[in-house]
Coordinates of C-alpha atoms in Angstrom, one line a residue:
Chain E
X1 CA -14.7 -0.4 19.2
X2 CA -11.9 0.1 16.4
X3 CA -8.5 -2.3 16.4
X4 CA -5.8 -2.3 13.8
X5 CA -3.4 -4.9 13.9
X6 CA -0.1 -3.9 12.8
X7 CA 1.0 -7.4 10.5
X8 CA 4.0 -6.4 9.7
X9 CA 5.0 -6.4 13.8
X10 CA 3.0 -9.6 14.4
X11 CA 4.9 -13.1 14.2
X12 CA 2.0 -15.5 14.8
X13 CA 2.6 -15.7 18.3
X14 CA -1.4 -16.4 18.2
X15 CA -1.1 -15.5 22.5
X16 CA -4.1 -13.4 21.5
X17 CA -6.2 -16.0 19.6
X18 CA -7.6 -17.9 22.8
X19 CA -8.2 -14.4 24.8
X20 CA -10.8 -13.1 22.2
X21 CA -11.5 -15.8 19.2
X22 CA -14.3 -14.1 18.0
X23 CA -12.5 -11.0 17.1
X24 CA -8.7 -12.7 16.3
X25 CA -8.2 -15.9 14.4
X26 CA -5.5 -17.7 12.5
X27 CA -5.6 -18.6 8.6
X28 CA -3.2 -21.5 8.8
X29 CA -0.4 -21.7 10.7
X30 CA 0.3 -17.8 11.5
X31 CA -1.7 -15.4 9.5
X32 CA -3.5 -13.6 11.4
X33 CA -7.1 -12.2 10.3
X34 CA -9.4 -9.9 12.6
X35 CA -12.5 -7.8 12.8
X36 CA -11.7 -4.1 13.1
X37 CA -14.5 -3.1 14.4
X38 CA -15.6 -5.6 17.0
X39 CA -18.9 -5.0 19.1
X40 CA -18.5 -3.0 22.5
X41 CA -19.1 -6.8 24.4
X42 CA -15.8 -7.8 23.2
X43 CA -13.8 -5.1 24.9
X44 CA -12.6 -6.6 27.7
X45 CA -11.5 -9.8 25.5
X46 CA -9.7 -7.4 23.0
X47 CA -8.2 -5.1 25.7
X48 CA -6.5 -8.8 27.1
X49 CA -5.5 -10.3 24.0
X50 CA -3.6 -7.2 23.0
X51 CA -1.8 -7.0 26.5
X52 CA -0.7 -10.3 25.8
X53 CA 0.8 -9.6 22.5
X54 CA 4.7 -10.5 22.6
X55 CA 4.9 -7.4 19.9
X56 CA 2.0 -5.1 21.1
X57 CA 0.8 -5.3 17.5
X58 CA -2.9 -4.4 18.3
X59 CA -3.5 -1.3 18.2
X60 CA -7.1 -0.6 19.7
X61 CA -8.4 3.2 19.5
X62 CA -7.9 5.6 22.4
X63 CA -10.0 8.3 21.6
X64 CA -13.1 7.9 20.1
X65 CA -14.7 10.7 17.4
X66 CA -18.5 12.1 18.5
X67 CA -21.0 10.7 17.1
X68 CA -21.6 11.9 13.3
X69 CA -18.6 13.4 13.7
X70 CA -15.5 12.9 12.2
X71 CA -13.4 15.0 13.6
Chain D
X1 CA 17.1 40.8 17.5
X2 CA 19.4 38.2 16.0
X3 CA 18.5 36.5 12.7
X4 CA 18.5 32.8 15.0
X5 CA 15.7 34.3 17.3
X6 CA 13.7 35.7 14.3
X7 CA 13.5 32.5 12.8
X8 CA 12.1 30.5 16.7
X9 CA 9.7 33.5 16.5
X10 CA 8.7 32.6 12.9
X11 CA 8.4 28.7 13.9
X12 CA 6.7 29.3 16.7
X13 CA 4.2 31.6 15.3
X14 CA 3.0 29.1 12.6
X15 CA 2.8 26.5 14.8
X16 CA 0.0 28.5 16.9
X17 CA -1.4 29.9 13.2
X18 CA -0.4 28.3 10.2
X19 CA -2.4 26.9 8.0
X20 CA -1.7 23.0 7.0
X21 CA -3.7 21.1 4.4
X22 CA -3.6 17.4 3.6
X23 CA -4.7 16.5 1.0
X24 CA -5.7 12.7 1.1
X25 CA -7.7 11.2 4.2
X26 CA -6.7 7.7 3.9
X27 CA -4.4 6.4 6.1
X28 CA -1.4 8.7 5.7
X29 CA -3.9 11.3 5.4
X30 CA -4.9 10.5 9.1
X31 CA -1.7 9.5 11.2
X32 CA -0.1 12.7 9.6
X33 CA -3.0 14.8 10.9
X34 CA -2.7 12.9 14.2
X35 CA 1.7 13.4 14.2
X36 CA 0.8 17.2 13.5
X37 CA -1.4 17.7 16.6
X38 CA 0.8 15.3 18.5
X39 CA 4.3 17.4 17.8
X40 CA 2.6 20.7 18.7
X41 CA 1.0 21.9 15.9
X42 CA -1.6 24.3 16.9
X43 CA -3.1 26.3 13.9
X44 CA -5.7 25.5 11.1
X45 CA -5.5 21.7 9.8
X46 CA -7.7 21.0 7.2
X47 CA -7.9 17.4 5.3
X48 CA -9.1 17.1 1.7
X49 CA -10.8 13.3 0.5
X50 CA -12.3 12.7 -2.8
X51 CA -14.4 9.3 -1.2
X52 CA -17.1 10.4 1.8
X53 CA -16.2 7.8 4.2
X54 CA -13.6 9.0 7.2
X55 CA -10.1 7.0 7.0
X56 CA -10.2 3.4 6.5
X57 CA -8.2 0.6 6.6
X58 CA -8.0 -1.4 3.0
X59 CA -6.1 -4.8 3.6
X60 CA -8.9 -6.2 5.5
X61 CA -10.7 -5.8 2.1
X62 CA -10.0 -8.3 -0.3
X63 CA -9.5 -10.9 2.6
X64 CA -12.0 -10.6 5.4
X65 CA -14.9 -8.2 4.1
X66 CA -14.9 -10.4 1.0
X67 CA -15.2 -13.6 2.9
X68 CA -17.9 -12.2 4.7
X69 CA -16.4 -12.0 7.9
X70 CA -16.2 -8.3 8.4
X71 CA -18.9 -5.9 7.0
X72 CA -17.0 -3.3 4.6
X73 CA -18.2 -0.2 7.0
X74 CA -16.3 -1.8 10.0
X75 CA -13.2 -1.3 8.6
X76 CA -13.1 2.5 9.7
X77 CA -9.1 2.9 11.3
X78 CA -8.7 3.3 15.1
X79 CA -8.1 7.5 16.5
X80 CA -5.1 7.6 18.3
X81 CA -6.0 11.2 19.5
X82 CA -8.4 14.3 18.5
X83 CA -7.5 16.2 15.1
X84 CA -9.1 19.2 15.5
X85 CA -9.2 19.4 11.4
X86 CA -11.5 20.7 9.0
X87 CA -12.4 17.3 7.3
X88 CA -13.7 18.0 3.5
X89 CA -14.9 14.2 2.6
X90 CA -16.7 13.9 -0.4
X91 CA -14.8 16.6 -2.3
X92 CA -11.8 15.4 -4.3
X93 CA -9.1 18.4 -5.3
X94 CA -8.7 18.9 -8.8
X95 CA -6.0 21.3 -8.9
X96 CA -2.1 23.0 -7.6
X97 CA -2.3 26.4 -7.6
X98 CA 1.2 26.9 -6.1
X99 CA 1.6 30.6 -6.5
X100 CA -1.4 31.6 -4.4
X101 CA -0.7 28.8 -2.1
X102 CA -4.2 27.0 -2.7
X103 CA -6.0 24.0 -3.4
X104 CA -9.2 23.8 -5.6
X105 CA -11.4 21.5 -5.2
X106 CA -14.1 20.1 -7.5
X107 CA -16.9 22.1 -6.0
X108 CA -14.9 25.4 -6.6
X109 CA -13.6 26.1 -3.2
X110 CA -10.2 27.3 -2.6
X111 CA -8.1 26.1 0.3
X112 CA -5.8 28.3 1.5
X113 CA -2.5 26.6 3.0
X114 CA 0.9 28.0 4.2
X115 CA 2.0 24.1 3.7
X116 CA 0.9 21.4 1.9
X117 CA 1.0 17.5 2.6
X118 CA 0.2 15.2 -0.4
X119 CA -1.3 12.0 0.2
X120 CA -3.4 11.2 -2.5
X121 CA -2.2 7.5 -3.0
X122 CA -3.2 5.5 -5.7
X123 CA -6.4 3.9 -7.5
X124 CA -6.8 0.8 -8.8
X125 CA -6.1 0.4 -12.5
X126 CA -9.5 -0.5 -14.4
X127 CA -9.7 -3.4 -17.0
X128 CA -8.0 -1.9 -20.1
X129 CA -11.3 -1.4 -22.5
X130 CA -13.4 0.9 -20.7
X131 CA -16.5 -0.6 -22.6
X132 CA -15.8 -4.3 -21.0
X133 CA -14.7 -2.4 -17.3
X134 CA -18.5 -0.8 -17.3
X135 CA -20.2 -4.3 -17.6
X136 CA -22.5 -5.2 -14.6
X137 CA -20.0 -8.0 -12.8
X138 CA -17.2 -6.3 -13.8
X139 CA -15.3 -5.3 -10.8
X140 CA -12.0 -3.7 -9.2
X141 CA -10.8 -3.5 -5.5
X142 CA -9.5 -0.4 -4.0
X143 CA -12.4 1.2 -2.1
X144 CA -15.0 0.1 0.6
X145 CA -17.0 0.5 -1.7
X146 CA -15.5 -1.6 -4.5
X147 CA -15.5 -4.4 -2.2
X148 CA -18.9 -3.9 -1.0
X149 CA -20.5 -4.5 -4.2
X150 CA -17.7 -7.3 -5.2
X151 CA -18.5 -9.4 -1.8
X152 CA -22.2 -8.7 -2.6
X153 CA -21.2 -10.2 -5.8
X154 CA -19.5 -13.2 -4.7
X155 CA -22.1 -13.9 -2.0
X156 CA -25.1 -14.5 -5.0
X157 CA -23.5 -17.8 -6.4
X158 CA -21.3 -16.8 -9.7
X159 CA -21.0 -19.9 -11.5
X160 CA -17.1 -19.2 -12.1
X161 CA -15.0 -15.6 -11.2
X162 CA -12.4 -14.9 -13.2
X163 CA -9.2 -13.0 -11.8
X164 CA -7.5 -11.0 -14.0
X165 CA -3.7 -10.7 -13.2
X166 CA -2.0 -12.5 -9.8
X167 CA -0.1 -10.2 -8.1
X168 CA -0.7 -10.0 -3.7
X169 CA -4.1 -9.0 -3.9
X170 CA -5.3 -10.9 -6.9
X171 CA -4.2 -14.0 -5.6
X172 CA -5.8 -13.2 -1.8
X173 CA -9.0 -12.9 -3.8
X174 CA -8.6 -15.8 -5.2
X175 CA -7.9 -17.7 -2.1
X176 CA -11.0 -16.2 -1.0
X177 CA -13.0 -17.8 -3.8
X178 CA -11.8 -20.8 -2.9
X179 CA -12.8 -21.0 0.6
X180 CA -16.0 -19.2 -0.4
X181 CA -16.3 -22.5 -2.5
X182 CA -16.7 -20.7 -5.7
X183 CA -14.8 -21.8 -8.9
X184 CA -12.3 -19.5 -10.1
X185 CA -9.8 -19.0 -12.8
X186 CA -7.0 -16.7 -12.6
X187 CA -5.2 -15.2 -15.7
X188 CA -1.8 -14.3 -15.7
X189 CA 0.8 -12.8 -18.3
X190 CA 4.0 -13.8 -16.8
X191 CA 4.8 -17.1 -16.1
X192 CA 3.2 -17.2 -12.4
X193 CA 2.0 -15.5 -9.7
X194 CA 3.6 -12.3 -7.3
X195 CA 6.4 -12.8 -10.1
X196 CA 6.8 -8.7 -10.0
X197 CA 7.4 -8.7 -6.6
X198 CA 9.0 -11.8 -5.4
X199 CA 10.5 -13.5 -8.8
X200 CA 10.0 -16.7 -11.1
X201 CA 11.1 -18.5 -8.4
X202 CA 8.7 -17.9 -5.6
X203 CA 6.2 -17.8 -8.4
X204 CA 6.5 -21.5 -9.2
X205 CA 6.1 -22.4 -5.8
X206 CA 3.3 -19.7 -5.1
X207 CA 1.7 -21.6 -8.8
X208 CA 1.7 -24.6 -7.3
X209 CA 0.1 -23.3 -3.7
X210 CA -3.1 -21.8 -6.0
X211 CA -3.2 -24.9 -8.0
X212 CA -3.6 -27.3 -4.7
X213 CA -6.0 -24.8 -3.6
X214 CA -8.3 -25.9 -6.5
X215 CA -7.8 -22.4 -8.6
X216 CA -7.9 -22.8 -12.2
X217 CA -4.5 -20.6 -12.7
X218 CA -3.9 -20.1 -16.7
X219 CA -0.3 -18.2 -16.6
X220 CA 1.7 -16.7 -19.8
X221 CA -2.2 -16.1 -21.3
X222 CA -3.8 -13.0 -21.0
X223 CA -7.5 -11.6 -21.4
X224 CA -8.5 -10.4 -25.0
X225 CA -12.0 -9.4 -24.7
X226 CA -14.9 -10.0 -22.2
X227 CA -18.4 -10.4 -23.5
X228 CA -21.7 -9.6 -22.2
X229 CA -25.7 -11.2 -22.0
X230 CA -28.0 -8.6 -23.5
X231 CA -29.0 -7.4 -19.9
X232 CA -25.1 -5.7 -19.7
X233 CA -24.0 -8.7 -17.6
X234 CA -20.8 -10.1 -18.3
X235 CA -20.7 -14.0 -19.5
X236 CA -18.0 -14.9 -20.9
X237 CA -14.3 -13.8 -21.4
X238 CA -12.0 -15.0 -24.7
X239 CA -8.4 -15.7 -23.8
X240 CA -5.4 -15.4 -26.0
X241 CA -4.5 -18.9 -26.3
X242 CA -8.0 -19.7 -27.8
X243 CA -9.6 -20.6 -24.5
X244 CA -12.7 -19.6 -23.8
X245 CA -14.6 -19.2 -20.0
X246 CA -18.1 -18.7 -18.8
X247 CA -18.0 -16.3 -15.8
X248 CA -20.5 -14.1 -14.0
X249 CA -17.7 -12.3 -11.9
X250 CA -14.4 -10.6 -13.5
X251 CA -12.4 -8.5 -10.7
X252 CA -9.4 -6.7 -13.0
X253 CA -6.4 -7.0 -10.7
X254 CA -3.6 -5.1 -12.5
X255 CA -1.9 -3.1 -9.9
X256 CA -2.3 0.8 -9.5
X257 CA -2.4 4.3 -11.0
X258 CA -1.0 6.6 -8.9
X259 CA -3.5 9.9 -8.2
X260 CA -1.4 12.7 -9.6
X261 CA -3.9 14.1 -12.2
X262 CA -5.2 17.0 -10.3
X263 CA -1.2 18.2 -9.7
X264 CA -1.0 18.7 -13.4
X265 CA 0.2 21.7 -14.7
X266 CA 1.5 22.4 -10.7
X267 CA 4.9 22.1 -11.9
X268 CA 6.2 20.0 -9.2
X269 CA 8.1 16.4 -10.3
X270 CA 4.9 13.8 -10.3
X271 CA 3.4 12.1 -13.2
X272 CA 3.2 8.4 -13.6
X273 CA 5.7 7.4 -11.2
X274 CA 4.0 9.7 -8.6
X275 CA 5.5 12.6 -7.2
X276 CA 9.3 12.7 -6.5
X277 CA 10.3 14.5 -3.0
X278 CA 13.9 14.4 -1.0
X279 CA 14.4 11.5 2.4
X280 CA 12.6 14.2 4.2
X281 CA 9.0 14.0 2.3
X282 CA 9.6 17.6 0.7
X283 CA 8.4 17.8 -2.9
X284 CA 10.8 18.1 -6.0
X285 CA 9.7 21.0 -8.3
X286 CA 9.9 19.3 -11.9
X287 CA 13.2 20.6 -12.6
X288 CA 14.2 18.2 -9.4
X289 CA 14.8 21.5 -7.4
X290 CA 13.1 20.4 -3.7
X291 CA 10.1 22.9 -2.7
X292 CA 10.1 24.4 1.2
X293 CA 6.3 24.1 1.6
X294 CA 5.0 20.9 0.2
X295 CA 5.1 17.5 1.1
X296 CA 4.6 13.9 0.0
X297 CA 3.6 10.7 2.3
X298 CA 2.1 7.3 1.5
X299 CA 1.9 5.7 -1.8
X300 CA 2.2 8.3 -3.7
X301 CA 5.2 9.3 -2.7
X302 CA 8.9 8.5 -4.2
X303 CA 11.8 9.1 -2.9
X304 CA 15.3 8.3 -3.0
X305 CA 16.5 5.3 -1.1
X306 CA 20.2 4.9 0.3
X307 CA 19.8 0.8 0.5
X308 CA 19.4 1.4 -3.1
X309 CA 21.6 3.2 -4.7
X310 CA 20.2 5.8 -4.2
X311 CA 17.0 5.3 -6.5
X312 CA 14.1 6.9 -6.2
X313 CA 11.3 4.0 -4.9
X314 CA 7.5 4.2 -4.2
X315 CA 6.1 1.8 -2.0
X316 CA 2.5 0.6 -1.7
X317 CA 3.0 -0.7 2.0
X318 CA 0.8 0.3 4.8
X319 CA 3.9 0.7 7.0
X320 CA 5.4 2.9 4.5
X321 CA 1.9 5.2 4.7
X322 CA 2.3 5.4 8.4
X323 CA 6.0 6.2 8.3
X324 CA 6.3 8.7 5.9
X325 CA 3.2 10.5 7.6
X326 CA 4.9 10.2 10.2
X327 CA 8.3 12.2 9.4
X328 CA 6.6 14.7 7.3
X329 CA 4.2 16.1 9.9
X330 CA 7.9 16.2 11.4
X331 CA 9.1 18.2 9.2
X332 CA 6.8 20.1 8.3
X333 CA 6.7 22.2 11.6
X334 CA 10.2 21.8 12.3
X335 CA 13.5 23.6 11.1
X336 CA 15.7 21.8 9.3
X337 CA 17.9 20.8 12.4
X338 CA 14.8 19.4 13.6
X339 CA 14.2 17.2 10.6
X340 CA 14.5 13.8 10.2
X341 CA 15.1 11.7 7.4
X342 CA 11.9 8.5 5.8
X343 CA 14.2 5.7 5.4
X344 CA 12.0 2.9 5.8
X345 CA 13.2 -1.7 5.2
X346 CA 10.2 -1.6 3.0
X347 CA 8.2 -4.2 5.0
X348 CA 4.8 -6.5 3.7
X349 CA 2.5 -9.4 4.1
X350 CA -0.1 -11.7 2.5
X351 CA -2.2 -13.6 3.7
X352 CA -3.4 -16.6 0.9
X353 CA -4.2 -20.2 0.6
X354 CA -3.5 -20.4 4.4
X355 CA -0.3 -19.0 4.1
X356 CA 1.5 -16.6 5.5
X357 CA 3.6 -14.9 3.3
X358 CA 5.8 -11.6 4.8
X359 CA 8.6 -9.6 3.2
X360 CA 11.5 -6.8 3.6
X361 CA 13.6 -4.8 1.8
X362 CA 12.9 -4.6 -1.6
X363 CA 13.0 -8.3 -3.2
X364 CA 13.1 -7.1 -7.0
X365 CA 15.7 -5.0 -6.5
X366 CA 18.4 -8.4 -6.4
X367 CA 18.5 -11.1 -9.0
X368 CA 19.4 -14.0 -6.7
X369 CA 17.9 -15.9 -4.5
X370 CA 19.0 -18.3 -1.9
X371 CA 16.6 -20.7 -0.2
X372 CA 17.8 -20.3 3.6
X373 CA 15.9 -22.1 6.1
X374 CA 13.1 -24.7 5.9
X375 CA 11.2 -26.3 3.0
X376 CA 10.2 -24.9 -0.2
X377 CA 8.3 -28.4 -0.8
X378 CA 6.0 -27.6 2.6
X379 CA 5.7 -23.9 1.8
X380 CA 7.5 -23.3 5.1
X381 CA 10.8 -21.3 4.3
X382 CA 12.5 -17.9 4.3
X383 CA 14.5 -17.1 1.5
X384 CA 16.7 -14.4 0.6
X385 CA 18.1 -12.1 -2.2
X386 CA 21.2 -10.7 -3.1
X387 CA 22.6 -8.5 -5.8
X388 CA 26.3 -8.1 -6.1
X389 CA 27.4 -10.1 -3.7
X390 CA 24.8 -8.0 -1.1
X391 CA 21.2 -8.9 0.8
X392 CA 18.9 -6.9 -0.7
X393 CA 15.5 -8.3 0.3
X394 CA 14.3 -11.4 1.6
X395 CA 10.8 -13.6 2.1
X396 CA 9.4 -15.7 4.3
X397 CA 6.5 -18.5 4.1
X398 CA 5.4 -19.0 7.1
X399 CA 8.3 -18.1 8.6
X400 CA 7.6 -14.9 9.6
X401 CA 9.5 -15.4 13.7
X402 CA 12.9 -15.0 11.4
X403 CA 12.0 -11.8 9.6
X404 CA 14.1 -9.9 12.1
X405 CA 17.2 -11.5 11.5
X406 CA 16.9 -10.6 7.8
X407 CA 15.9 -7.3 8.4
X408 CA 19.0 -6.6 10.4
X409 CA 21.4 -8.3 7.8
X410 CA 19.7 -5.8 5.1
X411 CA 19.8 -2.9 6.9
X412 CA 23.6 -3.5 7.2
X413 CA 23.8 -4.4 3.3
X414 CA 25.5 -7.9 4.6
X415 CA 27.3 -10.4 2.7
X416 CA 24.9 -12.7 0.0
X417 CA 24.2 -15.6 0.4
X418 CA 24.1 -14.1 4.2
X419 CA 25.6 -16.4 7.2
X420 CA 23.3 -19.5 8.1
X421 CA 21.0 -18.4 11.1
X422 CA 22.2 -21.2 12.5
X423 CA 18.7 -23.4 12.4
X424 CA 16.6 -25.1 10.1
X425 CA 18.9 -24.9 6.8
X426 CA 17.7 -26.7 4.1
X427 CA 20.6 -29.3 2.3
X428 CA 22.9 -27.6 -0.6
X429 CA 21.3 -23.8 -0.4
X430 CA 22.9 -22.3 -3.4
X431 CA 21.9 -18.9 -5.0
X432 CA 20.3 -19.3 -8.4
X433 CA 19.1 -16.3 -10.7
X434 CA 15.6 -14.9 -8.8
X435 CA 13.7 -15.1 -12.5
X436 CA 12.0 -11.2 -12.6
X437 CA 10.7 -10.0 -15.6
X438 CA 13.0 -8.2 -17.8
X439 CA 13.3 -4.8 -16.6
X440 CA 13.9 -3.5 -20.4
X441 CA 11.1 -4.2 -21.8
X442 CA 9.1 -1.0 -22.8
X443 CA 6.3 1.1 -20.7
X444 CA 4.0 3.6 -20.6
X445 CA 6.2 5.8 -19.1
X446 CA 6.3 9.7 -20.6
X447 CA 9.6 10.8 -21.4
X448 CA 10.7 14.3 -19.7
X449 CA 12.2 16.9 -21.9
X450 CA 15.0 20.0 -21.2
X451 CA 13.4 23.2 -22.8
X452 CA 14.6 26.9 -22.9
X453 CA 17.1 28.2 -24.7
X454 CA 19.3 29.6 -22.9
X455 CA 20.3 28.7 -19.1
X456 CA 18.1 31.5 -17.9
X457 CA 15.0 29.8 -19.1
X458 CA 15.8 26.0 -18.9
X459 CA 13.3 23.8 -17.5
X460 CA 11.9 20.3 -17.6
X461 CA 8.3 19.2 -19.0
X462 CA 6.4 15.8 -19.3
X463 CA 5.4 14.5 -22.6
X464 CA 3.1 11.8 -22.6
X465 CA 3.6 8.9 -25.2
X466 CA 0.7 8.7 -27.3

């Protein structure tokens, strides 16, 4: 799955750090560093943890190209 | 039929047929593709992008892929809905024909478009002797690809890297390194780091974070010639003070050339500043007369701002990319009634040395500064800028909760030194000059010249300095 986290919306709240720590994590005290393209086993995690966001600064894909496709 | 219906007809027609080409499939490219589709836009899209890979996102770059964190192919950007576009990856345009409507492309296809959306962005300016760029270890950061072979890099053991230049994403790599465990040394002209963008006076402070972090920072000492093993490898680089360095790993981190090259001879206003358009993302012919049919998004584009007097401002930031993609799929399928204007707070972040450093408004634009709230000392502060008397920008370290009240005081060009927020003030905050580099001092920049003879025939050309 892809995620984009919009750092100019997110403050460091770090409310989505516990919900899915292997995708989300904090560089010091509120930088915020992810994986944009965690595996499928994460989505529930991810799916929580960007609920929780105060700012809904994850943005995780809604529509998902074809295989091989780009389009 | 009245001339008010003829036109709806018109609109409506080339929003079920028209024919749209962006050129440009990185992020701009995309969320303008996805705004067209979004606002109604039902005729032929097609999108143009020199690299193969489908739209990416490039901060995670030089932070997390070059850690080792995040694999460089996983940094494809999330669909927000279908596209329906012809996507031409792999195939960069080299030319404007703007007469025929069309774009060629380097494998001698012509596009046909009815409008035009230019988002060709920017590369990443190579080490200045093209000999010493082509070394084996010598390396720049723009692409997935770039950082591919530079985290590969990295990852074998270099005895030292050497950073050339700390602006934002210099001095991310070189946090990197650090954490990596690698020893680096950064070079810098002026007299510290993100000085172009945030000022002598956050540079001292930022000089100070690198330093703490273990990085060998040389500043007001630049590179004179880098030197390679017989294999091609690079060894070792000579500095202007006398100083030399063993390295295995040089990553060139001067800033950006903006892609305009293959709109030469177009006649529309771009060159090295990139191309010029109006609030509303439509092109300026190089006489400065705005086009109907062409458009300009992302960080290519420059337009004028009314923060800032009016001056015409590119900005490298991702929200800027989205934004402007934004408003000119807007426009470009809407009558002017319809349209709406890009006036973005420029808005940023960096993440470095465990800092987290966020921005708005446009911080060079003042010569003040005024430390607001926290403590420089701890690298926990927000500070602000001001010219004449006005907030023009303002930064925070780890501070990023109050960006919103400086935003707001900006957007409404407020008083400087702006109120107290009313928390956290550090004692006896007083404005003192912001230190930026002297904006005199002479550039590349061609000079543009009136030609014709007689009104009839004036016009405007670029002549490059030699």
């Amino acid at each position: 799955m892809r995620i984009v986290v919009d750092l100019n919306k997110c403050l460091g709240y770090a409310q989505c750090v516990p919900l899915a720590p292997d995708v989300l994590k904090l560089l010091g005290d509120e930088a915020l560093a992810y994986d944009p393209n965690p595996d499928e086993s994460q989505r529930q995690r991810v799916l929580r943890a960007a609920a929780a966001c105060p700012v809904q600064a994850i943005i995780v894909e809604t529509y998902t190209p074809a295989e091989g496709d780009p389009m | 039929m009245s001339a008010a219906s003829l036109v709806a007809e018109l609109v409506a027609a080339f929003r079920a047929e028209g024919r749209i080409v962006i050129v440009g499939a990185s992020l701009a490219g995309l969320r303008a593709a996805e705004a067209l589709r979004e606002r109604g836009f039902r005729g032929k899209l097609t999108v143009i992008g020199d690299e193969p890979h489908e739209p990416y996102d490039r901060p995670p770059l030089s932070k997390q892929v070059l850690e080792g964190w995040v694999h460089p192919d996983h940094t494809r950007l999330p669909r927000r809905r279908a596209v329906n576009a012809d996507w031409r990856l792999g195939v960069a345009a080299t030319g404007l024909d703007r007469v025929n409507r069309q774009v060629l492309l380097a494998n001698g296809d012509k596009v046909d478009y009815d409008r035009l959306l230019i988002a060709t962005g920017v590369r990443a300016r190579p080490w200045i002797n093209p000999r010493e760029a082509a070394l084996e270890g010598v390396f720049t950061v723009r692409t997935c690809d770039d950082a591919t072979r530079l985290q590969a890099a990295l990852h074998a053991g270099p005895r030292r890297v050497l950073i050339i230049g700390s602006g934002f994403i210099g001095s991310e790599m070189a946090s990197v390194c650090c954490k990596l465990g690698l020893p680096v040394t950064v070079t810098e002209r002026a007299d510290g780091p993100l000085v172009g963008a945030l000022g002598g006076v956050i540079g001292d402070i930022a000089a100070r974070m690198q330093r703490d972090a273990g990085v060998d920072l040389r500043t007001g000492v630049a590179v004179e010639a880098l030197e390679a093993d017989d294999g091609g490898h690079v060894r070792q680089a000579r500095l202007s003070d006398g100083a030399t360095l063993d390295v295995d790993v040089v990553v060139a981190s001067l800033g950006s050339i903006r892609n305009v090259e293959w709109l030469e001879g177009a006649g529309l206003a771009s060159g090295f500043w990139g191309v010029g358009c109006d609030a509303g993302c439509r092109a300026f012919d190089i006489n400065g007369v705005v086009t109907d049919n062409i458009f300009v998004a992302g960080d290519i584009a420059r337009a004028p701002h009314v923060l800032y007097e009016y001056q015409f401002i590119s900005m490298e930031h991702w929200d800027n990319a989205v934004s402007g993609a934004q408003v000119a799929a807007n426009n470009m399928i809407n009558l002017e009634t319809e349209r709406c204007p890009h006036l973005p707070l420029p808005m940023f972040w960096s993440a470095q040395f465990g800092v987290n450093i966020k921005g708005v408004g446009v911080c060079s634009f003042g010569d003040e500064i005024v430390f607001t709230q926290g403590s420089p000392c701890e690298r926990r502060f927000a500070a602000a800028y001001g010219r004449q008397g006005r907030i023009v920008g303002a930064v925070t370290f780890d501070h990023g909760k109050w960006l919103d009240y400086y935003s707001a005081l900006i957007e409404r060009s407020a008083p400087f030194p702006p109120p107290p927020p009313g928390y956290d003030q550090p004692a006896g905050a007083t404005p003192i000059p912001a230190r930026f580099p002297d904006p005199r001092v002479p550039t590349e920049i061609p000079t543009v010249v009136l030609t014709g003879h007689d009104p009839t025939t004036r016009g405007a050309e670029f002549r490059r300095r030699s």
